[in-house]
mmCIF file of C-alpha atoms and ligand atoms in Angstrom:
data_model
loop_
_atom_site.group_PDB
_atom_site.id
_atom_site.type_symbol
_atom_site.label_atom_id
_atom_site.label_comp_id
_atom_site.label_asym_id
_atom_site.label_seq_id
_atom_site.Cartn_x
_atom_site.Cartn_y
_atom_site.Cartn_z
ATOM 1 C CA MET V 475 -22.641 -15.879 -12.936
ATOM 2 C CA ASN V 476 -18.814 -16.475 -12.529
ATOM 3 C CA GLU V 477 -18.353 -18.276 -9.686
ATOM 4 C CA LYS V 478 -14.637 -16.679 -8.644
ATOM 5 C CA MET V 479 -16.313 -13.490 -8.721
ATOM 6 C CA LYS V 480 -19.777 -14.357 -6.745
ATOM 7 C CA GLU V 481 -17.214 -15.629 -4.170
ATOM 8 C CA TYR V 482 -15.180 -12.384 -4.098
ATOM 9 C CA GLY V 483 -18.414 -10.132 -3.728
ATOM 10 C CA ALA V 484 -20.074 -12.660 -1.380
ATOM 11 C CA LYS V 485 -16.937 -12.439 1.013
ATOM 12 C CA GLY V 486 -16.942 -8.589 0.749
ATOM 13 C CA SER V 487 -13.897 -6.929 2.464
ATOM 14 C CA PRO V 488 -13.181 -7.646 6.003
ATOM 15 C CA ILE V 489 -11.938 -4.082 6.589
ATOM 16 C CA ARG V 490 -15.174 -2.772 5.222
ATOM 17 C CA TYR V 491 -17.001 -5.079 7.505
ATOM 18 C CA MET V 492 -15.888 -3.613 10.615
ATOM 19 C CA TRP V 493 -16.108 0.108 9.273
ATOM 20 C CA SER V 494 -19.796 -0.644 8.663
ATOM 21 C CA ARG V 495 -19.853 -1.673 12.097
ATOM 22 C CA ALA V 496 -18.456 1.664 13.206
ATOM 23 C CA ASN V 497 -20.785 3.797 11.609
ATOM 24 C CA GLU V 498 -23.790 1.632 13.263
ATOM 25 C CA ASP V 499 -22.326 2.237 16.773
ATOM 26 C CA LYS V 500 -21.719 5.897 15.566
ATOM 27 C CA ARG V 501 -25.190 6.358 14.756
ATOM 28 C CA GLU V 502 -26.768 4.641 17.869
ATOM 29 C CA ASN V 503 -23.980 6.122 20.205
ATOM 30 C CA GLY V 504 -22.674 9.309 18.794
ATOM 31 C CA GLU V 505 -19.708 10.075 16.831
ATOM 32 C CA ASP V 506 -17.491 11.171 19.444
ATOM 33 C CA ASN V 507 -18.083 7.624 21.415
ATOM 34 C CA VAL V 508 -16.751 5.434 18.995
ATOM 35 C CA PHE V 509 -13.120 5.050 17.811
ATOM 36 C CA ASP V 510 -12.907 3.762 14.266
ATOM 37 C CA PHE V 511 -9.693 2.583 13.436
ATOM 38 C CA THR V 512 -10.690 0.413 10.381
ATOM 39 C CA LEU V 513 -9.830 1.970 7.419
ATOM 40 C CA GLY V 514 -6.815 3.503 5.565
ATOM 41 C CA ASN V 515 -8.411 6.938 4.301
ATOM 42 C CA PRO V 516 -6.211 10.147 4.789
ATOM 43 C CA SER V 517 -7.477 12.105 7.607
ATOM 44 C CA VAL V 518 -5.919 15.314 6.664
ATOM 45 C CA PRO V 519 -7.086 17.240 3.819
ATOM 46 C CA ALA V 520 -5.048 17.585 0.348
ATOM 47 C CA PRO V 521 -2.930 20.314 -0.144
ATOM 48 C CA ASP V 522 -4.660 23.696 -0.875
ATOM 49 C CA ALA V 523 -2.299 24.511 -3.719
ATOM 50 C CA LEU V 524 -3.761 21.564 -5.267
ATOM 51 C CA ASN V 525 -7.200 22.692 -4.788
ATOM 52 C CA GLU V 526 -6.075 26.152 -6.100
ATOM 53 C CA VAL V 527 -4.789 24.615 -9.340
ATOM 54 C CA LEU V 528 -7.649 22.479 -9.987
ATOM 55 C CA ILE V 529 -9.714 25.629 -9.606
ATOM 56 C CA ASN V 530 -7.677 27.283 -12.363
ATOM 57 C CA LEU V 531 -7.911 24.603 -14.435
ATOM 58 C CA LEU V 532 -11.802 24.325 -14.385
ATOM 59 C CA LYS V 533 -11.536 27.935 -15.054
ATOM 60 C CA ARG V 534 -10.454 27.369 -18.520
ATOM 61 C CA LYS V 535 -14.276 27.129 -19.983
ATOM 62 C CA ASP V 536 -13.361 26.387 -23.399
ATOM 63 C CA ASP V 537 -10.710 24.045 -22.845
ATOM 64 C CA VAL V 538 -12.570 20.392 -23.601
ATOM 65 C CA SER V 539 -9.070 18.719 -22.960
ATOM 66 C CA ILE V 540 -9.725 19.154 -19.326
ATOM 67 C CA HIS V 541 -12.044 16.269 -19.342
ATOM 68 C CA SER V 542 -11.242 14.528 -22.332
ATOM 69 C CA TYR V 543 -9.667 11.234 -22.987
ATOM 70 C CA THR V 544 -5.787 11.161 -22.639
ATOM 71 C CA PRO V 545 -3.120 8.736 -24.225
ATOM 72 C CA SER V 546 -3.631 5.436 -22.331
ATOM 73 C CA SER V 547 -0.261 5.646 -20.682
ATOM 74 C CA GLY V 548 -0.982 9.570 -19.864
ATOM 75 C CA ILE V 549 -0.185 12.739 -20.883
ATOM 76 C CA THR V 550 3.314 13.109 -21.729
ATOM 77 C CA GLU V 551 4.126 16.085 -19.543
ATOM 78 C CA THR V 552 2.689 14.400 -16.583
ATOM 79 C CA ARG V 553 5.107 11.500 -17.480
ATOM 80 C CA MET V 554 7.769 13.633 -17.749
ATOM 81 C CA ALA V 555 7.063 15.310 -14.722
ATOM 82 C CA ILE V 556 6.927 12.270 -12.838
ATOM 83 C CA ALA V 557 10.210 10.916 -14.292
ATOM 84 C CA ASP V 558 12.216 14.140 -13.572
ATOM 85 C CA HIS V 559 10.933 13.937 -10.024
ATOM 86 C CA LEU V 560 11.566 10.809 -9.367
ATOM 87 C CA ASN V 561 15.089 10.974 -10.746
ATOM 88 C CA LYS V 562 15.824 14.273 -9.015
ATOM 89 C CA LYS V 563 14.547 12.980 -5.586
ATOM 90 C CA TYR V 564 16.133 9.307 -5.907
ATOM 91 C CA LYS V 565 19.190 9.932 -8.500
ATOM 92 C CA ALA V 566 16.942 7.217 -10.460
ATOM 93 C CA ASN V 567 17.277 6.348 -13.916
ATOM 94 C CA VAL V 568 13.694 6.392 -15.060
ATOM 95 C CA SER V 569 12.506 7.730 -18.311
ATOM 96 C CA LYS V 570 8.962 9.322 -19.252
ATOM 97 C CA ASP V 571 8.896 6.391 -21.767
ATOM 98 C CA ARG V 572 8.373 3.839 -19.187
ATOM 99 C CA VAL V 573 5.793 5.606 -16.907
ATOM 100 C CA MET V 574 2.296 4.971 -17.161
ATOM 101 C CA VAL V 575 -0.229 6.987 -15.477
ATOM 102 C CA THR V 576 -2.741 4.816 -13.768
ATOM 103 C CA VAL V 577 -5.998 4.756 -11.732
ATOM 104 C CA GLY V 578 -4.060 4.592 -8.619
ATOM 105 C CA ALA V 579 -1.754 1.811 -6.957
ATOM 106 C CA ALA V 580 -4.722 -0.623 -7.296
ATOM 107 C CA ALA V 581 -4.535 -0.436 -11.106
ATOM 108 C CA SER V 582 -0.738 -0.385 -11.143
ATOM 109 C CA ILE V 583 -0.518 -3.803 -9.409
ATOM 110 C CA ALA V 584 -3.276 -5.389 -11.509
ATOM 111 C CA ILE V 585 -1.763 -4.093 -14.753
ATOM 112 C CA GLY V 586 1.716 -4.961 -13.534
ATOM 113 C CA LEU V 587 0.658 -8.621 -12.661
ATOM 114 C CA ASN V 588 -1.261 -9.089 -15.904
ATOM 115 C CA ALA V 589 1.911 -7.900 -18.282
ATOM 116 C CA VAL V 590 4.388 -10.640 -16.677
ATOM 117 C CA LEU V 591 2.223 -13.504 -15.242
ATOM 118 C CA ASN V 592 1.521 -16.464 -17.238
ATOM 119 C CA GLU V 593 -1.136 -19.062 -16.538
ATOM 120 C CA GLY V 594 -0.211 -20.664 -12.896
ATOM 121 C CA GLU V 595 3.074 -19.014 -12.528
ATOM 122 C CA GLU V 596 3.575 -17.627 -8.488
ATOM 123 C CA VAL V 597 3.519 -14.656 -7.101
ATOM 124 C CA LEU V 598 5.496 -14.166 -3.641
ATOM 125 C CA THR V 599 4.338 -11.857 -0.873
ATOM 126 C CA PHE V 600 5.320 -11.146 2.439
ATOM 127 C CA ALA V 601 3.027 -11.979 4.810
ATOM 128 C CA PRO V 602 1.217 -9.984 6.570
ATOM 129 C CA HIS V 603 0.042 -8.543 3.331
ATOM 130 C CA PHE V 604 -2.546 -6.063 1.860
ATOM 131 C CA THR V 605 -5.529 -8.428 1.214
ATOM 132 C CA GLU V 606 -6.252 -7.109 -2.100
ATOM 133 C CA TYR V 607 -3.146 -8.980 -3.476
ATOM 134 C CA PHE V 608 -4.788 -12.485 -3.571
ATOM 135 C CA PRO V 609 -7.831 -11.284 -6.228
ATOM 136 C CA TRP V 610 -5.249 -8.975 -8.389
ATOM 137 C CA THR V 611 -3.231 -12.022 -8.463
ATOM 138 C CA GLU V 612 -5.891 -14.710 -9.174
ATOM 139 C CA LYS V 613 -7.406 -12.375 -11.763
ATOM 140 C CA ALA V 614 -4.020 -12.248 -14.003
ATOM 141 C CA GLY V 615 -4.240 -15.927 -13.793
ATOM 142 C CA GLY V 616 -1.309 -16.353 -11.177
ATOM 143 C CA ARG V 617 -1.155 -18.088 -7.521
ATOM 144 C CA LEU V 618 -0.427 -16.123 -4.490
ATOM 145 C CA LYS V 619 1.957 -17.748 -2.335
ATOM 146 C CA GLU V 620 2.587 -16.089 1.114
ATOM 147 C CA VAL V 621 6.045 -15.920 2.583
ATOM 148 C CA GLY V 622 6.919 -15.686 6.230
ATOM 149 C CA THR V 623 9.160 -12.861 7.775
ATOM 150 C CA ASN V 624 11.440 -12.749 10.770
ATOM 151 C CA ASN V 625 9.565 -11.537 14.341
ATOM 152 C CA ARG V 626 9.607 -8.286 13.365
ATOM 153 C CA PHE V 627 7.795 -8.861 10.132
ATOM 154 C CA LEU V 628 10.829 -8.041 7.670
ATOM 155 C CA PRO V 629 11.722 -10.322 5.195
ATOM 156 C CA ASP V 630 13.946 -13.392 5.801
ATOM 157 C CA GLU V 631 16.577 -14.773 3.179
ATOM 158 C CA ALA V 632 16.272 -18.124 4.030
ATOM 159 C CA LEU V 633 12.682 -18.505 4.117
ATOM 160 C CA LEU V 634 12.653 -16.485 0.800
ATOM 161 C CA ARG V 635 15.002 -18.662 -0.680
ATOM 162 C CA LYS V 636 12.885 -21.852 0.149
ATOM 163 C CA ALA V 637 9.549 -20.243 -1.124
ATOM 164 C CA ILE V 638 10.985 -19.449 -4.635
ATOM 165 C CA ASN V 639 11.056 -22.110 -7.402
ATOM 166 C CA ARG V 640 10.727 -22.726 -11.124
ATOM 167 C CA ASP V 641 7.219 -21.100 -11.263
ATOM 168 C CA THR V 642 8.126 -17.944 -9.189
ATOM 169 C CA ARG V 643 7.152 -14.962 -11.426
ATOM 170 C CA VAL V 644 6.983 -12.114 -9.045
ATOM 171 C CA LEU V 645 8.011 -11.066 -5.882
ATOM 172 C CA LEU V 646 5.622 -8.523 -4.607
ATOM 173 C CA ILE V 647 6.325 -6.173 -1.801
ATOM 174 C CA ASN V 648 4.984 -3.228 0.110
ATOM 175 C CA SER V 649 7.143 -0.775 2.447
ATOM 176 C CA PRO V 650 6.452 0.931 4.098
ATOM 177 C CA ASN V 651 4.065 -1.872 5.113
ATOM 178 C CA ASN V 652 0.425 -1.979 5.389
ATOM 179 C CA PRO V 653 -0.225 -3.355 8.006
ATOM 180 C CA THR V 654 2.757 -3.874 9.835
ATOM 181 C CA GLY V 655 4.049 -0.325 9.214
ATOM 182 C CA VAL V 656 7.700 -1.701 8.998
ATOM 183 C CA PHE V 657 10.183 -0.047 6.559
ATOM 184 C CA TYR V 658 12.527 -2.326 4.279
ATOM 185 C CA ASP V 659 15.673 -0.041 4.334
ATOM 186 C CA GLU V 660 18.837 -0.603 1.513
ATOM 187 C CA GLU V 661 19.890 -3.748 3.430
ATOM 188 C CA VAL V 662 17.062 -5.355 3.011
ATOM 189 C CA ILE V 663 16.374 -4.238 -0.397
ATOM 190 C CA ARG V 664 19.954 -5.704 -1.312
ATOM 191 C CA MET V 665 19.206 -8.571 -0.055
ATOM 192 C CA LEU V 666 15.576 -9.172 -2.144
ATOM 193 C CA ALA V 667 18.153 -8.250 -5.315
ATOM 194 C CA ARG V 668 20.591 -10.623 -5.009
ATOM 195 C CA VAL V 669 18.496 -13.135 -3.837
ATOM 196 C CA LEU V 670 16.108 -12.984 -6.971
ATOM 197 C CA LYS V 671 19.269 -12.353 -9.327
ATOM 198 C CA GLU V 672 20.671 -15.420 -8.188
ATOM 199 C CA LYS V 673 17.209 -17.427 -8.484
ATOM 200 C CA SER V 674 16.608 -15.811 -12.045
ATOM 201 C CA GLU V 675 19.815 -16.859 -13.346
ATOM 202 C CA GLU V 676 19.067 -20.401 -11.525
ATOM 203 C CA TYR V 677 15.565 -21.070 -13.631
ATOM 204 C CA GLY V 678 16.748 -19.383 -16.699
ATOM 205 C CA LYS V 679 14.238 -16.532 -16.483
ATOM 206 C CA PRO V 680 13.640 -13.302 -14.864
ATOM 207 C CA ILE V 681 11.564 -13.201 -11.392
ATOM 208 C CA TYR V 682 10.255 -9.754 -11.161
ATOM 209 C CA LEU V 683 10.234 -7.437 -8.039
ATOM 210 C CA PHE V 684 6.952 -5.392 -7.752
ATOM 211 C CA SER V 685 7.020 -2.845 -5.204
ATOM 212 C CA ASP V 686 3.787 -1.413 -4.147
ATOM 213 C CA GLU V 687 4.580 2.012 -2.812
ATOM 214 C CA PRO V 688 1.322 3.967 -1.825
ATOM 215 C CA TYR V 689 3.404 5.191 1.506
ATOM 216 C CA ARG V 690 6.735 5.841 0.197
ATOM 217 C CA GLU V 691 6.407 9.426 1.426
ATOM 218 C CA LEU V 692 5.193 8.135 4.757
ATOM 219 C CA LEU V 693 8.517 7.600 6.295
ATOM 220 C CA TYR V 694 9.412 8.355 10.003
ATOM 221 C CA VAL V 695 12.896 7.201 10.233
ATOM 222 C CA ASP V 696 15.946 9.184 9.094
ATOM 223 C CA LYS V 697 16.970 6.769 6.308
ATOM 224 C CA PRO V 698 16.564 7.194 2.369
ATOM 225 C CA TYR V 699 14.348 5.314 0.588
ATOM 226 C CA PRO V 700 15.462 2.801 -1.167
ATOM 227 C CA PHE V 701 14.241 3.342 -4.793
ATOM 228 C CA ILE V 702 14.117 -0.440 -6.217
ATOM 229 C CA THR V 703 14.773 0.075 -10.073
ATOM 230 C CA LYS V 704 18.202 1.334 -9.110
ATOM 231 C CA TYR V 705 18.776 -2.193 -6.978
ATOM 232 C CA TYR V 706 17.392 -4.869 -9.629
ATOM 233 C CA GLU V 707 16.957 -4.499 -13.197
ATOM 234 C CA TYR V 708 13.556 -6.432 -13.351
ATOM 235 C CA SER V 709 11.726 -4.097 -11.281
ATOM 236 C CA MET V 710 8.370 -2.317 -11.329
ATOM 237 C CA VAL V 711 7.060 0.458 -9.038
ATOM 238 C CA GLY V 712 3.678 0.872 -8.272
ATOM 239 C CA TYR V 713 2.738 4.276 -6.815
ATOM 240 C CA SER V 714 -0.393 6.198 -5.866
ATOM 241 C CA TYR V 715 -0.990 9.830 -4.772
ATOM 242 C CA SER V 716 -4.053 8.477 -2.724
ATOM 243 C CA LYS V 717 -2.193 8.675 0.446
ATOM 244 C CA SER V 718 0.639 11.495 -0.281
ATOM 245 C CA LEU V 719 -1.560 13.729 -1.505
ATOM 246 C CA SER V 720 -4.729 12.222 0.384
ATOM 247 C CA LEU V 721 -6.379 11.476 -2.927
ATOM 248 C CA PRO V 722 -7.923 8.150 -3.039
ATOM 249 C CA GLY V 723 -10.998 8.779 -4.440
ATOM 250 C CA GLU V 724 -9.937 10.374 -7.492
ATOM 251 C CA ARG V 725 -7.684 7.699 -8.729
ATOM 252 C CA ILE V 726 -4.339 8.666 -9.682
ATOM 253 C CA GLY V 727 -1.095 6.992 -9.543
ATOM 254 C CA TYR V 728 1.541 5.245 -11.605
ATOM 255 C CA LEU V 729 3.547 2.354 -12.775
ATOM 256 C CA LEU V 730 6.971 2.074 -13.747
ATOM 257 C CA THR V 731 10.160 0.130 -14.734
ATOM 258 C CA GLY V 732 13.750 1.588 -14.792
ATOM 259 C CA GLU V 733 15.796 2.476 -17.729
ATOM 260 C CA ASN V 734 18.106 -0.540 -16.887
ATOM 261 C CA ASN V 735 14.920 -3.323 -17.404
ATOM 262 C CA PRO V 736 16.598 -5.324 -20.455
ATOM 263 C CA GLU V 737 13.427 -5.905 -21.793
ATOM 264 C CA LYS V 738 11.458 -2.510 -20.908
ATOM 265 C CA GLU V 739 10.180 -1.835 -24.300
ATOM 266 C CA GLU V 740 8.518 -5.304 -24.275
ATOM 267 C CA LEU V 741 7.390 -4.902 -20.848
ATOM 268 C CA PHE V 742 5.916 -1.572 -21.696
ATOM 269 C CA SER V 743 4.046 -2.699 -24.102
ATOM 270 C CA ALA V 744 2.414 -5.771 -22.314
ATOM 271 C CA MET V 745 1.453 -3.302 -19.629
ATOM 272 C CA ASN V 746 -0.120 -1.362 -22.198
ATOM 273 C CA GLY V 747 -2.050 -4.699 -23.264
ATOM 274 C CA ALA V 748 -2.838 -5.154 -19.814
ATOM 275 C CA ALA V 749 -4.237 -2.141 -19.129
ATOM 276 C CA ARG V 750 -6.165 -2.187 -22.417
ATOM 277 C CA SER V 751 -7.989 -5.701 -21.735
ATOM 278 C CA LEU V 752 -8.477 -4.761 -18.030
ATOM 279 C CA GLY V 753 -10.478 -1.985 -19.650
ATOM 280 C CA PHE V 754 -8.701 1.113 -17.931
ATOM 281 C CA VAL V 755 -8.677 3.613 -20.558
ATOM 282 C CA CYS V 756 -6.790 6.431 -19.101
ATOM 283 C CA ALA V 757 -6.470 8.248 -15.391
ATOM 284 C CA SER V 758 -8.242 11.412 -14.701
ATOM 285 C CA SER V 759 -7.283 13.945 -17.191
ATOM 286 C CA LEU V 760 -7.863 16.630 -14.709
ATOM 287 C CA PHE V 761 -5.770 15.302 -12.125
ATOM 288 C CA GLN V 762 -3.097 14.217 -14.896
ATOM 289 C CA LYS V 763 -2.770 17.868 -15.693
ATOM 290 C CA ALA V 764 -2.824 19.360 -11.918
ATOM 291 C CA LEU V 765 -0.068 16.481 -11.272
ATOM 292 C CA PRO V 766 2.858 18.456 -12.335
ATOM 293 C CA GLU V 767 2.468 21.552 -10.666
ATOM 294 C CA VAL V 768 2.060 19.745 -7.615
ATOM 295 C CA ILE V 769 4.441 16.897 -7.793
ATOM 296 C CA ASN V 770 6.906 18.135 -5.104
ATOM 297 C CA LEU V 771 3.874 18.568 -2.386
ATOM 298 C CA THR V 772 2.299 15.749 0.127
ATOM 299 C CA SER V 773 -0.401 16.760 2.477
ATOM 300 C CA ASN V 774 0.297 17.594 6.033
ATOM 301 C CA ILE V 775 1.492 14.115 6.313
ATOM 302 C CA GLU V 776 3.397 15.027 9.795
ATOM 303 C CA GLU V 777 0.134 14.893 11.556
ATOM 304 C CA TYR V 778 0.377 10.777 11.037
ATOM 305 C CA ARG V 779 3.735 10.935 12.645
ATOM 306 C CA THR V 780 2.100 12.653 15.709
ATOM 307 C CA ASN V 781 -0.647 10.276 15.799
ATOM 308 C CA ARG V 782 1.521 7.596 15.774
ATOM 309 C CA ASP V 783 3.897 8.919 18.501
ATOM 310 C CA ILE V 784 0.616 9.380 20.906
ATOM 311 C CA LEU V 785 -1.103 6.084 20.327
ATOM 312 C CA LEU V 786 2.224 3.996 20.314
ATOM 313 C CA LYS V 787 3.383 5.668 23.683
ATOM 314 C CA GLY V 788 -0.555 5.382 25.087
ATOM 315 C CA LEU V 789 -0.927 1.570 23.991
ATOM 316 C CA CYS V 790 2.891 0.722 25.079
ATOM 317 C CA ASP V 791 2.100 2.506 28.547
ATOM 318 C CA ILE V 792 -1.032 0.677 29.299
ATOM 319 C CA GLY V 793 0.759 -2.766 28.488
ATOM 320 C CA TYR V 794 0.148 -3.583 24.757
ATOM 321 C CA ASP V 795 3.016 -5.364 22.698
ATOM 322 C CA CYS V 796 3.192 -3.107 19.568
ATOM 323 C CA ILE V 797 5.451 -3.435 16.046
ATOM 324 C CA VAL V 798 7.040 0.332 16.002
ATOM 325 C CA PRO V 799 5.843 1.712 12.854
ATOM 326 C CA GLU V 800 8.585 2.999 10.645
ATOM 327 C CA GLY V 801 6.049 4.508 8.082
ATOM 328 C CA ALA V 802 2.409 4.595 6.562
ATOM 329 C CA PHE V 803 -0.227 4.835 9.330
ATOM 330 C CA TYR V 804 -0.855 1.721 10.549
ATOM 331 C CA LEU V 805 -0.161 0.102 14.013
ATOM 332 C CA PHE V 806 0.153 -3.567 14.248
ATOM 333 C CA VAL V 807 -0.439 -4.778 18.009
ATOM 334 C CA LYS V 808 -0.635 -7.962 19.857
ATOM 335 C CA SER V 809 -3.785 -9.811 20.215
ATOM 336 C CA LEU V 810 -4.327 -10.084 23.945
ATOM 337 C CA GLU V 811 -5.917 -13.728 23.318
ATOM 338 C CA GLU V 812 -4.856 -16.467 20.903
ATOM 339 C CA ASP V 813 -7.694 -15.678 18.452
ATOM 340 C CA ALA V 814 -7.481 -12.013 17.100
ATOM 341 C CA VAL V 815 -10.948 -12.104 15.580
ATOM 342 C CA ALA V 816 -12.375 -12.463 18.653
ATOM 343 C CA PHE V 817 -10.092 -9.729 20.366
ATOM 344 C CA ALA V 818 -11.140 -7.295 17.772
ATOM 345 C CA GLU V 819 -14.501 -8.425 18.572
ATOM 346 C CA GLU V 820 -14.176 -7.649 22.216
ATOM 347 C CA ALA V 821 -12.724 -4.107 21.305
ATOM 348 C CA THR V 822 -16.439 -3.165 20.016
ATOM 349 C CA LYS V 823 -17.873 -3.540 23.478
ATOM 350 C CA HIS V 824 -15.381 -0.400 24.156
ATOM 351 C CA HIS V 825 -16.656 1.018 20.964
ATOM 352 C CA ILE V 826 -12.926 0.236 19.346
ATOM 353 C CA TYR V 827 -13.004 -1.127 15.680
ATOM 354 C CA VAL V 828 -9.915 -2.544 14.556
ATOM 355 C CA VAL V 829 -8.853 -5.349 11.974
ATOM 356 C CA ALA V 830 -7.735 -8.791 12.998
ATOM 357 C CA SER V 831 -4.638 -9.625 11.376
ATOM 358 C CA ASP V 832 -6.011 -12.752 9.965
ATOM 359 C CA TYR V 833 -7.187 -11.159 6.938
ATOM 360 C CA PHE V 834 -3.651 -9.845 6.089
ATOM 361 C CA GLY V 835 -2.419 -13.542 6.229
ATOM 362 C CA VAL V 836 -1.017 -13.776 9.874
ATOM 363 C CA LYS V 837 -2.580 -14.709 13.095
ATOM 364 C CA GLY V 838 -2.182 -13.089 16.464
ATOM 365 C CA TYR V 839 -2.193 -9.195 15.710
ATOM 366 C CA VAL V 840 -4.857 -6.422 15.219
ATOM 367 C CA ARG V 841 -3.862 -3.563 12.733
ATOM 368 C CA VAL V 842 -4.975 -0.022 14.240
ATOM 369 C CA SER V 843 -5.177 2.501 11.265
ATOM 370 C CA TYR V 844 -4.207 5.753 12.966
ATOM 371 C CA CYS V 845 -5.137 7.961 9.909
ATOM 372 C CA VAL V 846 -7.893 9.660 12.116
ATOM 373 C CA GLY V 847 -8.396 12.765 13.942
ATOM 374 C CA ARG V 848 -6.600 13.555 17.087
ATOM 375 C CA LYS V 849 -9.601 13.249 18.991
ATOM 376 C CA THR V 850 -9.978 9.282 17.930
ATOM 377 C CA ILE V 851 -6.553 8.743 19.106
ATOM 378 C CA VAL V 852 -6.563 10.834 22.346
ATOM 379 C CA GLY V 853 -10.170 9.327 23.197
ATOM 380 C CA SER V 854 -9.443 5.754 22.770
ATOM 381 C CA LEU V 855 -6.972 5.207 25.260
ATOM 382 C CA ALA V 856 -9.526 4.915 27.918
ATOM 383 C CA GLY V 857 -11.221 2.228 25.994
ATOM 384 C CA PHE V 858 -7.935 0.529 25.119
ATOM 385 C CA ARG V 859 -7.339 0.829 29.053
ATOM 386 C CA GLU V 860 -10.324 -0.922 29.902
ATOM 387 C CA LEU V 861 -9.995 -3.670 27.353
ATOM 388 C CA PHE V 862 -6.464 -4.247 28.584
ATOM 389 C CA ASP V 863 -7.511 -4.667 32.008
ATOM 390 C CA SER V 864 -10.512 -6.808 30.772
ATOM 391 C CA TYR V 865 -8.080 -9.465 30.087
ATOM 392 C CA ARG V 866 -6.210 -9.048 33.033
ATOM 393 C CA ARG V 867 -9.311 -9.928 35.409
HETATM 394 N N1 PLP B 1086 -1.618 -1.245 -1.876
HETATM 395 C C1 PLP B 1086 -1.573 -0.984 -0.453
HETATM 396 C C2 PLP B 1086 -0.378 -1.563 0.250
HETATM 397 C C3 PLP B 1086 -2.400 -0.144 -0.036
HETATM 398 O O1 PLP B 1086 -2.711 -0.558 1.271
HETATM 399 C C4 PLP B 1086 -3.561 0.273 -0.877
HETATM 400 C C5 PLP B 1086 -4.719 0.964 -0.469
HETATM 401 O O2 PLP B 1086 -4.856 1.510 0.793
HETATM 402 C C6 PLP B 1086 -3.339 -0.218 -2.227
HETATM 403 C C7 PLP B 1086 -2.212 -0.853 -2.657
HETATM 404 C C8 PLP B 1086 -4.596 0.611 -3.293
HETATM 405 O O3 PLP B 1086 -4.393 2.337 -3.447
HETATM 406 P P1 PLP B 1086 -4.718 2.962 -4.359
HETATM 407 O O4 PLP B 1086 -5.964 3.832 -3.735
HETATM 408 O O5 PLP B 1086 -3.784 4.147 -4.931
HETATM 409 O O6 PLP B 1086 -5.532 2.119 -5.289
#
């Protein structure tokens, strides 16, 4: 047995553990009496137009290509559609030749890290962060190092500068962020690009900026999304349609680098090598074929904004201290006791299931995933009040 894999398997995901507890509670006490805020599974359906496109594709009875292997980087028309969409939307400079269609953001990150990391090199990420960054970095031969943030969970220039050293190869960022919901605006991205450029020059090798963007479309502030390849040459973007089109089970996304990356050809070749060595043959041909026709659509993500508004107001009115989420579908709430794991456990007594921030690399908060039905949001507020009052007593 591989000890490391055994360890990952045995530990399992703390998020899924709380989710299974919520499911157990639902079986015992009924669906309507349990408030499960554990997973990041979209709660709004995929657009009808997408289902129509899929149905029409499936009606092409003699067309074997619907389900066949595709080139490993993806179907040319799909790669072109992605590049065109980004160039129009963000005035970016992306060529189809630098776009690889992947099995979701998870694969994009795993492939991107494997493509650039050498044994023992460091990947920096701001804490709190998505839990899976650990196994993906370690499998790629790297070491994940957490970097602190300011008191609103935004990158802090001094802390970043202090963390970078000779071994640093990648800064892995995620905005809008899971688990805090914070958004890195243009000013933040410019600062990151400036620091990375300086440090790359100092150490004589490029430090990559990897932007993990599954929540890019879920933005509730009226600010432009800073498309990373425009700000920093040595950058990669990992995107996913899991959240924006509500397709997490279909496993479709992409990985790309910009045209101004001086080593773009070498990098793309390494991305192909990494995908191959990780066993990713190609992304779903059916969804690759559907994508160009729905590339400008999203599912009804406005639902998440309404959920956010109700939950944020509800919890703040009760007295909870929350980080105002500017994107994604997570609310970061300050724990009412020092130990957030104990606080999340206490919440289960009120049939509320949330995830302690300890599993995301910081202490003292819980993550509330508000990609749930409106009924769950509204119905949970009484329980959140009782929980709050129980601490006041
Ligand atoms: N990155 C972050 C921050 C996520 O929250 C998730 C999924 O929840 C992923 C990556 C993986 O997404 P995908 O379903 O596209 O693999």
